[in-house]
Coordinates of C-alpha atoms in Angstrom, one line a residue:
Chain A
M1 CA 89.0 67.4 103.3
N2 CA 87.7 68.7 106.7
D3 CA 84.8 70.9 107.1
I4 CA 86.1 74.4 107.7
I5 CA 82.6 76.0 107.9
T6 CA 79.5 74.2 109.3
T7 CA 76.1 75.8 109.9
Q8 CA 73.2 74.1 111.9
S9 CA 69.7 75.9 111.3
L10 CA 71.3 79.4 111.0
T11 CA 68.4 81.9 111.1
K12 CA 68.0 85.6 110.7
Y13 CA 64.8 87.8 111.3
Y14 CA 64.8 91.5 110.5
D15 CA 61.7 92.2 112.7
S16 CA 59.0 90.0 111.1
L17 CA 60.9 89.3 107.9
L18 CA 62.7 86.0 107.9
A19 CA 65.9 86.7 106.0
V20 CA 67.9 83.5 106.6
D21 CA 65.6 80.4 107.0
H22 CA 67.2 77.6 109.1
I23 CA 70.1 76.9 106.6
S24 CA 72.5 73.9 107.5
M25 CA 75.6 73.4 105.1
Q26 CA 79.1 72.5 105.3
V27 CA 82.1 74.2 103.5
K28 CA 85.2 72.0 103.0
E29 CA 88.7 73.3 103.6
G30 CA 90.5 74.6 100.5
E31 CA 87.5 74.8 98.2
I32 CA 85.7 77.5 96.3
F33 CA 82.3 77.6 97.7
G34 CA 79.6 79.5 96.0
F35 CA 76.4 80.9 97.4
L36 CA 74.2 81.6 94.4
G37 CA 70.8 83.1 94.4
P38 CA 68.8 86.1 93.1
N39 CA 68.9 89.5 94.8
G40 CA 67.4 89.4 98.6
A41 CA 67.8 85.8 99.0
G42 CA 69.6 86.0 102.0
K43 CA 73.3 85.6 100.7
T44 CA 74.9 88.9 102.3
T45 CA 72.9 88.2 105.5
T46 CA 74.5 84.6 105.8
I47 CA 78.1 86.0 105.4
R48 CA 77.3 88.9 108.0
M49 CA 76.3 86.4 110.5
L50 CA 79.2 84.0 109.9
V51 CA 81.9 86.9 110.0
G52 CA 80.1 88.5 113.1
L53 CA 78.7 91.7 111.7
T54 CA 75.3 90.6 112.9
T55 CA 73.8 88.1 115.3
P56 CA 71.8 85.1 114.3
N57 CA 68.4 84.7 116.0
E58 CA 68.5 80.9 116.0
G59 CA 70.8 78.1 115.0
S60 CA 74.6 77.8 115.2
A61 CA 77.8 77.9 113.1
T62 CA 81.4 77.3 113.5
I63 CA 84.4 78.5 111.5
K64 CA 87.5 76.5 112.0
G65 CA 85.9 75.1 114.9
Y66 CA 85.2 78.3 116.6
D67 CA 81.6 78.9 117.6
I68 CA 80.6 82.3 115.9
R69 CA 78.4 83.2 119.0
E70 CA 81.1 82.4 121.6
E71 CA 84.5 82.7 120.0
I72 CA 83.7 85.4 117.5
V73 CA 87.1 87.1 118.0
N74 CA 89.0 83.9 117.2
V75 CA 86.5 83.5 114.1
K76 CA 87.5 86.9 113.0
R77 CA 91.0 86.2 113.3
C78 CA 90.9 83.4 110.8
V79 CA 88.7 85.1 108.1
G80 CA 89.2 87.9 105.6
V81 CA 86.2 89.9 104.5
V82 CA 85.5 91.5 101.3
P83 CA 82.0 93.1 101.2
E84 CA 80.0 94.0 98.1
T85 CA 81.1 97.6 98.4
S86 CA 84.9 98.1 98.1
N87 CA 85.1 99.8 101.5
L88 CA 88.6 101.0 102.2
Y89 CA 89.3 104.7 103.0
N90 CA 89.0 107.1 100.1
E91 CA 91.4 109.5 101.7
L92 CA 94.3 107.2 102.5
T93 CA 96.5 105.6 99.6
V94 CA 96.5 102.0 98.9
W95 CA 99.6 101.3 100.9
E96 CA 98.2 103.2 103.9
N97 CA 94.9 101.3 103.8
L98 CA 96.8 98.0 103.7
R99 CA 99.1 99.2 106.6
F100 CA 96.0 100.1 108.7
M101 CA 94.3 96.9 108.1
A102 CA 97.6 95.1 109.0
G103 CA 97.4 97.1 112.4
M104 CA 93.7 96.1 112.9
Y105 CA 94.5 92.6 112.5
H106 CA 97.6 92.7 114.7
A107 CA 100.0 91.3 111.7
P108 CA 103.5 91.1 113.1
K109 CA 105.1 94.3 112.8
N110 CA 108.4 93.1 111.1
E111 CA 106.3 91.3 108.6
R112 CA 104.0 94.0 107.4
E113 CA 106.0 95.8 104.9
H114 CA 107.0 92.5 103.3
R115 CA 103.2 91.1 103.2
I116 CA 102.0 94.4 101.8
T117 CA 104.7 94.6 99.1
S118 CA 104.0 91.1 98.2
L119 CA 100.1 91.6 98.0
L120 CA 100.5 94.7 95.8
K121 CA 102.6 92.7 93.4
T122 CA 100.2 89.7 93.4
F123 CA 97.1 92.1 92.7
G124 CA 99.1 94.3 90.2
L125 CA 98.8 97.3 92.5
T126 CA 102.6 98.1 93.1
E127 CA 102.5 101.1 90.6
R128 CA 99.6 102.5 92.4
R129 CA 100.6 102.0 96.0
G130 CA 101.0 105.9 96.6
A131 CA 97.4 106.4 94.9
K132 CA 94.6 107.6 96.7
F133 CA 92.0 104.7 97.1
G134 CA 89.2 107.1 96.2
G135 CA 90.9 107.8 92.9
L136 CA 91.2 104.2 91.7
S137 CA 89.0 102.6 89.1
K138 CA 86.3 100.1 90.3
G139 CA 88.5 97.0 89.3
L140 CA 91.6 98.3 91.0
K141 CA 89.3 99.1 94.1
R142 CA 88.1 95.5 94.2
R143 CA 91.7 94.3 94.0
A144 CA 92.9 96.6 96.8
T145 CA 89.9 95.6 98.9
I146 CA 90.7 91.9 98.4
A147 CA 94.5 92.4 99.1
A148 CA 93.3 94.3 102.4
A149 CA 91.4 91.2 103.6
L150 CA 94.4 89.0 102.9
V151 CA 96.9 91.0 104.9
H152 CA 96.6 89.0 108.1
H153 CA 96.9 85.7 106.1
P154 CA 93.4 84.5 106.7
D155 CA 92.4 80.8 106.2
I156 CA 89.0 81.7 104.8
L157 CA 88.1 84.6 102.5
F158 CA 84.5 85.6 102.4
L159 CA 83.7 87.7 99.3
D160 CA 80.1 89.3 98.6
E161 CA 79.5 89.7 95.0
P162 CA 83.1 90.1 94.1
T163 CA 82.6 90.9 90.4
S164 CA 79.5 92.8 90.6
G165 CA 79.7 96.0 88.7
L166 CA 83.1 95.1 87.1
D167 CA 83.9 95.1 83.4
V168 CA 84.7 91.8 81.6
M169 CA 88.4 92.0 81.8
S170 CA 88.6 93.0 85.5
A171 CA 85.9 90.3 86.5
R172 CA 88.0 87.6 84.5
S173 CA 91.2 88.8 86.1
L174 CA 89.5 88.5 89.6
R175 CA 88.3 85.0 89.0
H176 CA 92.0 84.2 87.9
F177 CA 93.1 85.7 91.3
L178 CA 90.7 83.8 93.3
R179 CA 91.7 80.3 91.4
D180 CA 95.3 81.1 92.4
L181 CA 94.3 81.9 96.0
R182 CA 92.6 78.3 96.5
E183 CA 95.8 76.9 95.2
T184 CA 97.5 78.5 98.2
G185 CA 95.2 76.6 100.5
V186 CA 92.8 79.5 101.2
T187 CA 89.1 78.3 101.3
V188 CA 86.9 81.0 99.3
F189 CA 83.3 81.6 100.4
L190 CA 81.5 83.8 97.8
T191 CA 78.2 85.0 96.8
T192 CA 77.1 85.6 93.4
H193 CA 74.0 86.0 91.4
Y194 CA 75.8 85.6 88.3
I195 CA 75.3 81.7 87.4
E196 CA 78.0 81.6 84.9
E197 CA 80.5 82.8 87.4
A198 CA 79.5 80.2 90.2
D199 CA 79.6 77.6 87.2
Q200 CA 83.1 78.5 86.3
L201 CA 84.8 79.4 89.6
C202 CA 83.1 77.1 92.2
D203 CA 83.9 73.6 93.6
R204 CA 80.6 73.5 95.1
I205 CA 77.5 75.5 95.1
A206 CA 74.7 76.2 97.4
I207 CA 71.5 77.7 95.8
I208 CA 69.5 80.0 98.3
V209 CA 66.2 81.4 97.4
K210 CA 63.9 83.3 100.0
G211 CA 66.4 82.5 102.8
R212 CA 66.5 78.8 102.1
I213 CA 69.0 76.5 100.7
I214 CA 67.4 74.2 98.2
A215 CA 70.4 72.4 96.7
V216 CA 74.1 72.0 97.6
D217 CA 76.2 70.2 95.1
T218 CA 79.0 70.7 92.5
P219 CA 77.9 72.5 89.3
E220 CA 78.1 69.1 87.2
N221 CA 75.8 67.4 89.6
L222 CA 73.5 70.4 89.8
K223 CA 73.2 70.6 85.9
A224 CA 72.6 66.6 86.0
V225 CA 69.0 67.4 87.7
I226 CA 68.0 68.3 84.2
Q227 CA 69.5 65.5 82.5
G228 CA 67.4 63.9 79.8
T229 CA 66.2 67.3 78.7
S230 CA 67.7 69.1 75.9
I231 CA 67.3 72.7 74.8
I232 CA 66.7 73.5 71.0
E233 CA 67.9 77.0 70.1
A234 CA 66.3 78.4 66.8
S235 CA 67.1 81.6 65.3
F236 CA 65.0 83.1 62.4
T237 CA 65.8 85.9 59.9
S238 CA 62.8 88.0 61.3
K239 CA 61.4 88.7 64.7
V240 CA 59.5 85.9 66.4
E241 CA 55.9 87.2 67.6
S242 CA 55.7 86.1 71.4
I243 CA 52.2 85.3 71.0
A244 CA 52.7 82.8 68.2
V245 CA 55.1 80.6 70.2
E246 CA 52.4 79.6 72.5
E247 CA 51.7 76.6 70.3
L248 CA 55.0 75.4 70.8
E249 CA 54.6 75.3 74.7
A250 CA 53.1 71.8 74.4
Y251 CA 56.6 70.4 73.5
G252 CA 58.4 72.2 76.4
K253 CA 59.2 75.6 78.2
V254 CA 59.8 78.3 75.6
E255 CA 61.8 81.5 76.0
V256 CA 61.9 84.1 73.1
K257 CA 64.2 87.2 72.5
D258 CA 63.9 89.1 69.3
N259 CA 64.7 86.6 66.3
T260 CA 65.7 83.6 68.7
L261 CA 63.6 81.1 70.7
W262 CA 64.7 78.4 73.0
I263 CA 62.5 75.4 73.9
Q264 CA 63.5 73.0 76.8
V265 CA 62.3 69.6 75.3
T266 CA 62.6 65.9 76.2
D267 CA 61.8 64.4 72.5
V268 CA 64.3 66.3 70.4
S269 CA 63.4 65.0 67.1
K270 CA 59.5 65.4 67.5
S271 CA 60.2 68.9 68.8
L272 CA 62.5 69.7 65.7
K273 CA 59.7 68.7 63.3
A274 CA 57.3 70.8 65.3
L275 CA 59.7 73.9 65.0
T276 CA 60.2 73.3 61.2
R277 CA 56.3 73.3 60.9
F278 CA 55.9 76.5 63.1
A279 CA 58.4 78.2 60.9
D280 CA 56.6 77.3 57.7
D281 CA 53.0 78.2 59.3
H282 CA 54.5 81.6 60.3
G283 CA 56.5 82.5 57.2
L284 CA 59.8 82.4 59.2
E285 CA 63.1 81.6 57.6
V286 CA 65.4 79.7 59.7
A287 CA 68.9 81.2 60.2
Y288 CA 70.0 78.2 62.3
M289 CA 68.8 75.7 64.8
N290 CA 70.7 73.6 67.0
T291 CA 70.5 71.8 70.4
V292 CA 72.4 73.0 73.3
K293 CA 73.7 71.4 76.6
P294 CA 71.5 72.4 79.7
S295 CA 73.3 75.1 81.6
L296 CA 73.7 75.9 85.2
E297 CA 71.0 78.5 84.7
D298 CA 68.6 76.0 83.4
A299 CA 69.3 73.7 86.5
F300 CA 68.8 76.7 88.5
V301 CA 65.5 77.6 87.1
K302 CA 64.3 74.1 87.5
L303 CA 65.3 73.8 91.2
T304 CA 64.3 77.2 92.3
G305 CA 61.4 78.1 90.1
V306 CA 63.0 81.6 89.7
E307 CA 62.7 82.5 86.1
S308 CA 65.4 83.9 84.0
E309 CA 65.4 87.7 83.2
I310 CA 64.4 86.9 79.5
M311 CA 61.6 84.8 80.6
L312 CA 60.2 87.4 82.9
M313 CA 60.7 90.1 80.3
E314 CA 58.8 88.1 77.9
K315 CA 56.0 87.3 80.3
E316 CA 55.7 91.1 80.8
R317 CA 55.5 91.9 77.1
R318 CA 52.7 89.2 76.8
G319 CA 50.9 91.0 79.5
G320 CA 51.4 88.5 82.3
G321 CA 50.2 85.4 80.4
A322 CA 52.7 82.6 79.9
Chain B
M1 CA 88.9 89.0 132.0
M2 CA 91.2 90.4 129.5
S3 CA 94.9 89.1 129.8
G4 CA 97.6 91.9 130.0
R5 CA 98.9 91.0 126.6
R6 CA 95.5 91.2 124.9
L7 CA 95.0 94.6 126.7
I8 CA 98.2 96.0 125.1
R9 CA 97.2 94.7 121.9
E10 CA 93.6 96.2 121.9
A11 CA 95.2 99.4 123.2
K12 CA 97.5 99.4 120.2
V13 CA 94.5 98.9 117.9
A14 CA 92.6 101.6 119.6
W15 CA 95.6 103.9 118.8
T16 CA 95.9 103.0 115.2
I17 CA 92.0 103.8 114.9
G18 CA 92.7 107.0 116.6
I19 CA 95.5 108.0 114.4
K20 CA 93.6 107.2 111.3
D21 CA 90.8 109.3 112.4
I22 CA 93.1 112.1 113.0
R23 CA 94.6 111.8 109.6
I24 CA 91.2 111.6 107.7
Y25 CA 88.7 113.6 109.5
Y26 CA 90.5 116.6 111.6
A27 CA 90.7 118.7 108.5
S28 CA 87.3 117.7 107.2
P29 CA 84.9 120.5 106.6
P30 CA 82.2 119.3 109.4
S31 CA 85.1 119.0 112.0
L32 CA 86.3 122.5 111.2
M33 CA 82.9 123.7 111.1
F34 CA 81.4 122.3 114.4
G35 CA 84.8 121.8 116.2
I36 CA 86.4 125.2 115.6
L37 CA 84.1 127.7 113.8
F38 CA 81.3 127.2 115.8
P39 CA 82.6 127.7 119.3
F40 CA 84.8 130.6 118.3
S41 CA 82.0 132.2 116.6
M42 CA 79.8 131.8 119.6
F43 CA 82.6 133.0 121.7
L44 CA 83.1 136.2 119.8
S45 CA 79.3 136.9 119.5
F46 CA 79.2 136.7 123.3
V47 CA 82.4 138.8 124.2
I48 CA 82.3 141.5 121.3
G49 CA 80.9 144.8 122.7
R50 CA 81.1 143.6 126.2
N51 CA 83.1 145.3 128.8
M52 CA 84.9 142.0 129.8
P53 CA 88.7 141.7 130.4
I54 CA 90.1 139.4 127.8
T55 CA 91.8 137.3 130.7
R56 CA 88.2 136.6 131.8
A57 CA 87.1 135.7 128.5
I58 CA 89.8 133.0 127.8
P59 CA 88.6 130.4 130.1
I60 CA 85.1 130.7 128.4
L61 CA 87.0 130.2 125.1
I62 CA 88.8 127.2 126.4
A63 CA 85.8 125.5 128.0
Q64 CA 83.7 126.0 124.8
T65 CA 86.5 124.7 122.4
L66 CA 87.2 121.7 124.7
F67 CA 83.3 121.0 124.7
F68 CA 82.6 121.4 120.9
A69 CA 85.8 120.1 119.5
S70 CA 85.9 116.8 121.8
S71 CA 82.3 115.9 121.2
S72 CA 82.2 116.6 117.3
I73 CA 84.6 114.0 116.3
G74 CA 82.5 110.9 117.3
P75 CA 79.3 112.4 115.5
I76 CA 81.2 113.1 112.4
T77 CA 83.4 110.1 111.9
I78 CA 80.9 107.2 113.1
P79 CA 78.0 108.1 110.7
L80 CA 80.3 109.1 107.7
E81 CA 82.0 105.5 108.4
R82 CA 78.6 103.8 108.7
R83 CA 77.6 105.5 105.2
M84 CA 80.8 104.5 103.6
Q85 CA 80.6 100.9 105.1
T86 CA 84.1 101.5 106.5
F87 CA 82.7 101.1 110.0
D88 CA 82.1 97.4 109.1
R89 CA 85.9 97.2 108.8
F90 CA 86.1 97.5 112.6
L91 CA 83.4 95.4 113.3
S92 CA 84.7 92.4 111.2
A93 CA 88.2 92.9 112.7
P94 CA 89.3 90.6 115.7
V95 CA 88.8 93.5 118.2
S96 CA 86.0 94.4 120.6
L97 CA 83.7 97.2 120.1
W98 CA 85.2 98.8 123.3
T99 CA 88.3 99.1 121.5
V100 CA 86.8 100.8 118.3
L101 CA 85.0 103.3 120.5
L102 CA 88.1 103.9 122.7
G103 CA 90.0 104.7 119.6
K104 CA 87.4 107.1 118.3
T105 CA 87.3 108.6 121.9
V106 CA 91.1 109.1 121.9
A107 CA 90.5 110.8 118.6
G108 CA 88.0 113.3 119.9
F109 CA 90.2 113.7 123.1
I110 CA 93.3 114.9 121.0
Y111 CA 91.2 117.1 118.9
G112 CA 89.8 118.9 121.8
I113 CA 93.0 119.3 123.6
G114 CA 94.8 120.4 120.4
I115 CA 92.2 123.1 119.8
S116 CA 91.8 124.5 123.3
V117 CA 95.7 124.7 123.8
I118 CA 95.5 127.6 121.3
P119 CA 93.5 130.2 123.6
I120 CA 95.6 129.2 126.4
A121 CA 98.7 130.2 124.3
I122 CA 97.3 133.3 122.9
G123 CA 96.2 134.3 126.6
A124 CA 99.8 133.6 127.9
V125 CA 101.6 135.1 124.9
F126 CA 99.6 138.2 124.2
F127 CA 97.4 138.9 127.2
G128 CA 99.5 137.8 129.9
S129 CA 97.1 135.5 131.6
Q130 CA 98.8 133.3 134.3
I131 CA 98.4 129.8 135.3
T132 CA 97.4 129.8 139.0
D133 CA 96.6 126.1 139.5
L134 CA 98.2 123.9 136.7
L135 CA 96.8 120.7 138.3
A136 CA 93.3 121.9 138.3
L137 CA 93.8 123.2 134.6
V138 CA 95.4 120.1 133.3
S139 CA 93.3 117.6 135.0
G140 CA 90.1 119.5 134.1
M141 CA 91.2 119.7 130.5
I142 CA 92.1 115.8 130.3
L143 CA 89.0 114.8 132.0
S144 CA 86.7 117.0 130.1
A145 CA 88.0 116.2 126.8
F146 CA 87.6 112.5 127.6
A147 CA 84.1 113.1 128.9
F148 CA 82.9 115.2 126.0
A149 CA 84.7 112.9 123.4
A150 CA 82.8 109.9 125.0
M151 CA 79.5 112.1 125.1
G152 CA 80.0 112.4 121.3
I153 CA 80.4 108.7 120.8
M154 CA 77.2 108.1 122.8
F155 CA 75.2 110.4 120.4
A156 CA 76.9 108.9 117.5
S157 CA 75.1 105.8 118.3
L158 CA 71.8 107.3 117.0
P159 CA 70.7 106.0 113.8
G160 CA 71.6 108.3 110.9
Q161 CA 73.7 108.0 107.8
G162 CA 75.4 111.5 107.9
P163 CA 77.0 113.7 110.5
G164 CA 73.9 116.2 110.1
Q165 CA 71.7 113.7 111.4
I166 CA 73.4 113.3 114.5
L167 CA 74.8 116.8 115.1
M168 CA 71.4 118.4 114.8
P169 CA 69.7 116.6 117.7
F170 CA 73.1 116.7 119.5
N171 CA 73.1 120.5 119.3
F172 CA 69.7 120.6 120.8
V173 CA 71.6 119.2 123.9
R174 CA 74.9 121.0 123.4
I175 CA 73.8 124.7 123.0
P176 CA 71.3 124.8 126.0
L177 CA 74.0 123.3 128.1
L178 CA 76.0 126.7 127.5
F179 CA 73.4 128.6 129.3
I180 CA 73.1 126.5 132.4
S181 CA 76.7 125.8 132.8
G182 CA 78.2 129.1 134.0
V183 CA 80.0 129.9 130.7
F184 CA 78.4 133.2 130.2
I185 CA 77.3 134.0 133.8
P186 CA 79.6 132.6 136.4
V187 CA 77.8 130.1 138.7
K188 CA 78.0 132.4 141.9
D189 CA 76.1 134.9 140.0
L190 CA 73.3 132.4 139.0
P191 CA 70.2 132.2 141.0
Y192 CA 70.0 129.3 143.6
W193 CA 68.0 127.0 141.2
G194 CA 70.4 128.0 138.5
Q195 CA 73.3 126.8 140.8
I196 CA 71.7 123.5 141.3
A197 CA 70.9 122.8 137.6
S198 CA 74.3 124.0 136.6
M199 CA 75.8 121.3 138.9
F200 CA 74.2 118.6 136.7
S201 CA 76.2 120.0 133.6
P202 CA 79.4 118.5 132.9
L203 CA 80.4 121.8 131.2
T204 CA 79.9 123.7 134.4
H205 CA 82.8 121.5 136.0
T206 CA 85.0 122.2 133.0
I207 CA 84.6 125.8 133.2
E208 CA 85.0 125.8 136.9
L209 CA 88.5 123.8 136.6
V210 CA 89.8 126.2 133.9
R211 CA 88.9 129.2 135.9
A212 CA 90.4 127.6 139.0
G213 CA 93.6 127.1 136.9
L214 CA 93.7 130.5 135.5
D215 CA 92.3 132.8 137.8
G216 CA 91.7 130.9 140.9
E217 CA 88.1 131.4 140.8
N218 CA 85.9 128.2 141.6
F219 CA 82.5 127.9 143.2
F220 CA 81.9 124.0 143.7
G221 CA 85.6 123.1 144.5
P222 CA 88.0 121.2 142.4
L223 CA 87.3 117.9 143.9
L224 CA 83.6 117.9 143.1
N225 CA 84.3 119.2 139.6
L226 CA 86.8 116.2 139.1
S227 CA 84.4 113.7 140.7
V228 CA 81.4 114.9 138.6
L229 CA 83.4 114.8 135.3
T230 CA 84.8 111.3 136.1
I231 CA 81.3 110.0 136.8
Y232 CA 80.0 111.8 133.5
F233 CA 82.9 110.0 131.5
A234 CA 82.0 106.7 132.9
V235 CA 78.3 107.1 132.2
F236 CA 78.9 108.3 128.7
V237 CA 81.2 105.4 127.9
F238 CA 78.8 102.9 129.5
V239 CA 75.8 104.1 127.7
G240 CA 77.5 104.7 124.5
I241 CA 78.8 101.2 124.3
R242 CA 75.4 99.8 125.2
F243 CA 73.6 101.8 122.6
H244 CA 76.2 100.7 119.8
I245 CA 75.7 97.0 120.9
I246 CA 71.9 97.5 120.6
N247 CA 72.4 99.0 117.1
Q248 CA 74.7 96.1 116.1
K249 CA 72.1 93.5 117.2
R250 CA 69.4 95.3 115.1
E251 CA 71.6 95.0 112.1

């Protein structure tokens, strides 16, 4: 597969703040490429630079061979953009919004009607074609926004946090649409802070933290960075005191939430014995105990040093000590 | 250099943007308030109780509506679209910023012309006002509507996430212009320094051309009026686009 997006030391400053720090990467034609990172990591800024919404301070990038500085109009012709906010016109109907977008992208006049009808069908919006965009649910707005980004048949679709704020069903159905889209040959570049989503959806993932890419690989290869480690999940019939688990930290990183704790260990057998001893010492009754495969989240934490929400909450509860 | 084909394509997109703005924003409360209510109420507060023939007052109303209506659309649509992030739709489309701002200028132009035709029709139908110089009237209205629409676009480049944040400082410019432009006191009756100052106001040349068109009265001469309005239009377009480019670079 050819590289359809390449960046070389792409950098963006907002005054003295370094938002994107010399990132270099390649996205292959026809893949779903995920840009994974916490809030404020530089994901949106990278997309904004690639689609011409903001200018990079340093570095270069090409999209389908077109330089984003020199040939931005050609770049814009071959990309569709779905920002984090579903930004069609509330006052116009779904149909009118799509027709407006077709006009903006010079879609051939004789094909516009057919394209719009077909997109509405694909995204399950045919019934709502006459509804004002502002009156749609969040999930339908998202679908309409994606449909609008596809009206000119782009080669690459950029999506910024596509499922953010959506309910489970809408998010699942959207992921289904994106997989189908890849089958039609469209390259999908998406940003997300949902690790599970990146794992399920993306062919390759770039992990970005504080503006820097720290790993680019397939989800499987990223998970392999913590191969050799296992996670023991133990649930008790009563709440585990946070302070008590400190004695387990000799065996690996510990996370606690209510009645359950997780330990990332290298020696499962030794750790299981320690855990049983821990339960006896503290009068805890084990509800269940099992070992789980490391997830992409574990790999993410290992690679980035960015701790999960649960770990941060736990630290806060303990008053900053870990 | 843009090819003829691309020029046509960009013009079509500008028209698409203009039409969209007309559909969405013409009847919006800020447009009605600043484009119609504001000039009409200012006009009424000026003429009521004064012994002024209505045919003398009509040109004032035409110039005021042209001025306020045309220049209000940009400062209403652009900050609203920035706030709703729909302005990014234009910036991520394969069209130049010129085209986007031209579309917005067209929307302001049509609004200004559409509203200012009303007092002309009222004057002609109910008060028997007559057009003495059609060319001066039409060219004056067209050029003025374009210049004021571009002026609004230029002010809309001020950073702000709502029309109020743009219209407030803009009114600090628009309202004083009324007093130095021979709207309430004809240019010929202004003191010498007032006449000099009024020459630099685009609104002076609008009212001059409208008066030339309706009652044949003109101080500076239509040629100077048209030249000054053309220069202002070019300056507003150029400065407006530069400001918008600077804003985009900051983002």
